[in-house]
Amino acid sequence: MWLRFYYAIHFLKSGINYAVFGVIPDFSKAGAVGPYLVEMNNIGFYPFIKYLEIVLGSMLLFNILTPVALAVMAGIAFQIAYLNLFVSPHPRQLFTGTQELLLCGLLILAYGKHFRSLFVVKAAPSFPWTPVFNTPRQGSKP
């Protein structure tokens, strides 16, 4: 539970720093990642991610659709880790990339029961409105 709070606050801080206080990192100091981040900002994807971080952080903090939030956060965490560990591996970024993967990975593992059905080898179609268990309805004859 504390790990969920920590990761939620981590995402909220990142998003709120941008959305409320207008904090934009100096992309020129980001090494090889700098031009990529500048273009993300130019096309509006960087602001979108920052606002998404606020939504996802809030979902995680208040335990609303937590597995869905973690699934989306995994994509963000993977990109941050890839950029920080392989594209621009500076000492601070090495910590940040590792932290993102570790926190998100541990939380996905903690909520693993909710992801278990994703790993069915031969899955049959199952629409969201179909009952989970094939039990007779109350009042009906078996």
mmCIF file of C-alpha atoms in Angstrom:
data_model
loop_
_atom_site.group_PDB
_atom_site.id
_atom_site.type_symbol
_atom_site.label_atom_id
_atom_site.label_comp_id
_atom_site.label_asym_id
_atom_site.label_seq_id
_atom_site.Cartn_x
_atom_site.Cartn_y
_atom_site.Cartn_z
ATOM 1 C CA MET A 1 0.000 0.000 0.000
ATOM 2 C CA TRP A 2 2.808 2.435 0.853
ATOM 3 C CA LEU A 3 4.503 1.665 -2.428
ATOM 4 C CA ARG A 4 1.275 2.572 -4.226
ATOM 5 C CA PHE A 5 1.122 5.886 -2.344
ATOM 6 C CA TYR A 6 4.764 6.644 -3.104
ATOM 7 C CA TYR A 7 4.365 5.941 -6.830
ATOM 8 C CA ALA A 8 1.119 7.944 -6.930
ATOM 9 C CA ILE A 9 2.784 10.945 -5.299
ATOM 10 C CA HIS A 10 5.760 10.551 -7.631
ATOM 11 C CA PHE A 11 3.440 10.766 -10.673
ATOM 12 C CA LEU A 12 1.336 13.567 -9.159
ATOM 13 C CA LYS A 13 4.420 15.642 -8.351
ATOM 14 C CA SER A 14 5.723 15.276 -11.886
ATOM 15 C CA GLY A 15 2.399 16.199 -13.475
ATOM 16 C CA ILE A 16 1.497 19.029 -11.088
ATOM 17 C CA ASN A 17 4.938 20.625 -11.411
ATOM 18 C CA TYR A 18 4.212 20.994 -15.124
ATOM 19 C CA ALA A 19 0.471 21.727 -15.100
ATOM 20 C CA VAL A 20 0.264 24.079 -12.111
ATOM 21 C CA PHE A 21 3.722 25.584 -11.746
ATOM 22 C CA GLY A 22 4.794 25.452 -15.403
ATOM 23 C CA VAL A 23 8.026 23.617 -14.611
ATOM 24 C CA ILE A 24 9.545 22.358 -17.845
ATOM 25 C CA PRO A 25 12.924 20.641 -17.567
ATOM 26 C CA ASP A 26 15.824 22.116 -19.508
ATOM 27 C CA PHE A 27 15.858 19.695 -22.414
ATOM 28 C CA SER A 28 19.255 20.973 -23.579
ATOM 29 C CA LYS A 29 20.829 19.250 -20.561
ATOM 30 C CA ALA A 30 19.153 15.926 -21.341
ATOM 31 C CA GLY A 31 21.903 14.754 -23.680
ATOM 32 C CA ALA A 32 20.788 12.692 -26.657
ATOM 33 C CA VAL A 33 17.218 12.645 -25.322
ATOM 34 C CA GLY A 34 16.930 16.447 -25.499
ATOM 35 C CA PRO A 35 15.847 16.783 -29.159
ATOM 36 C CA TYR A 36 13.296 14.004 -28.680
ATOM 37 C CA LEU A 37 11.774 15.759 -25.657
ATOM 38 C CA VAL A 38 11.725 19.100 -27.493
ATOM 39 C CA GLU A 39 9.747 17.537 -30.339
ATOM 40 C CA MET A 40 7.416 15.791 -27.880
ATOM 41 C CA ASN A 41 6.734 19.208 -26.384
ATOM 42 C CA ASN A 42 6.285 20.844 -29.810
ATOM 43 C CA ILE A 43 3.581 18.404 -30.910
ATOM 44 C CA GLY A 44 1.813 18.483 -27.541
ATOM 45 C CA PHE A 45 2.640 14.942 -26.467
ATOM 46 C CA TYR A 46 4.769 16.018 -23.491
ATOM 47 C CA PRO A 47 1.929 18.114 -21.985
ATOM 48 C CA PHE A 48 -0.489 15.240 -22.652
ATOM 49 C CA ILE A 49 1.767 12.860 -20.694
ATOM 50 C CA LYS A 50 2.040 15.341 -17.819
ATOM 51 C CA TYR A 51 -1.740 15.720 -17.535
ATOM 52 C CA LEU A 52 -2.091 11.955 -17.841
ATOM 53 C CA GLU A 53 0.365 11.591 -14.946
ATOM 54 C CA ILE A 54 -1.989 13.684 -12.791
ATOM 55 C CA VAL A 55 -4.965 11.486 -13.697
ATOM 56 C CA LEU A 56 -3.032 8.229 -13.224
ATOM 57 C CA GLY A 57 -1.430 9.402 -9.980
ATOM 58 C CA SER A 58 -4.865 10.321 -8.622
ATOM 59 C CA MET A 59 -6.270 6.950 -9.665
ATOM 60 C CA LEU A 60 -3.425 5.190 -7.884
ATOM 61 C CA LEU A 61 -3.649 7.383 -4.783
ATOM 62 C CA PHE A 62 -7.382 6.812 -4.328
ATOM 63 C CA ASN A 63 -7.256 3.165 -5.468
ATOM 64 C CA ILE A 64 -9.583 3.739 -8.439
ATOM 65 C CA LEU A 65 -9.120 1.232 -11.268
ATOM 66 C CA THR A 66 -5.600 0.613 -9.995
ATOM 67 C CA PRO A 67 -4.761 -2.252 -12.408
ATOM 68 C CA VAL A 68 -5.794 -0.073 -15.380
ATOM 69 C CA ALA A 69 -3.709 2.825 -14.069
ATOM 70 C CA LEU A 70 -0.712 0.523 -13.620
ATOM 71 C CA ALA A 71 -1.079 -0.865 -17.140
ATOM 72 C CA VAL A 72 -0.936 2.656 -18.594
ATOM 73 C CA MET A 73 1.839 3.683 -16.192
ATOM 74 C CA ALA A 74 3.887 0.706 -17.359
ATOM 75 C CA GLY A 75 4.150 2.224 -20.831
ATOM 76 C CA ILE A 76 5.298 5.546 -19.420
ATOM 77 C CA ALA A 77 7.732 3.852 -17.019
ATOM 78 C CA PHE A 78 9.174 1.707 -19.805
ATOM 79 C CA GLN A 79 9.808 4.742 -22.009
ATOM 80 C CA ILE A 80 11.414 6.684 -19.155
ATOM 81 C CA ALA A 81 13.595 3.695 -18.294
ATOM 82 C CA TYR A 82 14.612 3.139 -21.922
ATOM 83 C CA LEU A 83 15.560 6.775 -22.442
ATOM 84 C CA ASN A 84 17.384 7.048 -19.109
ATOM 85 C CA LEU A 85 19.200 3.714 -19.177
ATOM 86 C CA PHE A 86 20.118 3.329 -22.844
ATOM 87 C CA VAL A 87 19.779 6.577 -24.790
ATOM 88 C CA SER A 88 21.167 9.055 -22.259
ATOM 89 C CA PRO A 89 22.730 7.083 -19.395
ATOM 90 C CA HIS A 90 23.930 9.710 -16.911
ATOM 91 C CA PRO A 91 24.253 8.763 -13.208
ATOM 92 C CA ARG A 92 21.052 10.561 -12.128
ATOM 93 C CA GLN A 93 19.103 9.141 -15.054
ATOM 94 C CA LEU A 94 20.361 5.640 -14.257
ATOM 95 C CA PHE A 95 18.656 5.932 -10.865
ATOM 96 C CA THR A 96 15.475 7.413 -12.344
ATOM 97 C CA GLY A 97 15.133 4.746 -15.027
ATOM 98 C CA THR A 98 15.744 1.929 -12.573
ATOM 99 C CA GLN A 99 13.344 3.448 -10.035
ATOM 100 C CA GLU A 100 10.544 3.720 -12.614
ATOM 101 C CA LEU A 101 10.887 0.085 -13.679
ATOM 102 C CA LEU A 102 11.250 -1.203 -10.137
ATOM 103 C CA LEU A 103 8.275 0.700 -8.680
ATOM 104 C CA CYS A 104 5.919 -0.062 -11.542
ATOM 105 C CA GLY A 105 7.087 -3.674 -11.766
ATOM 106 C CA LEU A 106 6.615 -4.295 -8.044
ATOM 107 C CA LEU A 107 3.144 -2.761 -8.099
ATOM 108 C CA ILE A 108 2.125 -4.820 -11.124
ATOM 109 C CA LEU A 109 3.396 -7.888 -9.271
ATOM 110 C CA ALA A 110 1.439 -6.846 -6.158
ATOM 111 C CA TYR A 111 -1.733 -6.551 -8.256
ATOM 112 C CA GLY A 112 -0.811 -9.621 -10.304
ATOM 113 C CA LYS A 113 -4.057 -11.444 -9.609
ATOM 114 C CA HIS A 114 -5.868 -8.841 -11.704
ATOM 115 C CA PHE A 115 -3.469 -9.382 -14.611
ATOM 116 C CA ARG A 116 -3.470 -13.185 -14.445
ATOM 117 C CA SER A 117 -6.130 -13.633 -17.127
ATOM 118 C CA LEU A 118 -3.915 -11.774 -19.613
ATOM 119 C CA PHE A 119 -1.552 -14.746 -19.691
ATOM 120 C CA VAL A 120 -4.016 -17.394 -20.872
ATOM 121 C CA VAL A 121 -2.344 -19.216 -23.770
ATOM 122 C CA LYS A 122 -5.503 -19.999 -25.727
ATOM 123 C CA ALA A 123 -8.087 -17.467 -24.643
ATOM 124 C CA ALA A 124 -11.689 -17.632 -25.792
ATOM 125 C CA PRO A 125 -13.574 -14.402 -26.486
ATOM 126 C CA SER A 126 -15.307 -13.076 -23.393
ATOM 127 C CA PHE A 127 -17.265 -9.854 -23.590
ATOM 128 C CA PRO A 128 -17.376 -7.569 -20.539
ATOM 129 C CA TRP A 129 -21.131 -8.052 -20.115
ATOM 130 C CA THR A 130 -20.967 -11.856 -19.868
ATOM 131 C CA PRO A 131 -21.147 -13.272 -16.340
ATOM 132 C CA VAL A 132 -17.848 -14.170 -14.746
ATOM 133 C CA PHE A 133 -19.102 -17.455 -13.360
ATOM 134 C CA ASN A 134 -21.512 -19.651 -15.236
ATOM 135 C CA THR A 135 -23.952 -20.024 -12.343
ATOM 136 C CA PRO A 136 -27.747 -20.089 -12.562
ATOM 137 C CA ARG A 137 -29.532 -16.845 -11.778
ATOM 138 C CA GLN A 138 -31.337 -16.481 -8.498
ATOM 139 C CA GLY A 139 -34.846 -17.868 -8.732
ATOM 140 C CA SER A 140 -34.171 -19.888 -11.887
ATOM 141 C CA LYS A 141 -34.251 -23.650 -12.019
ATOM 142 C CA PRO A 142 -30.942 -25.447 -12.505
#
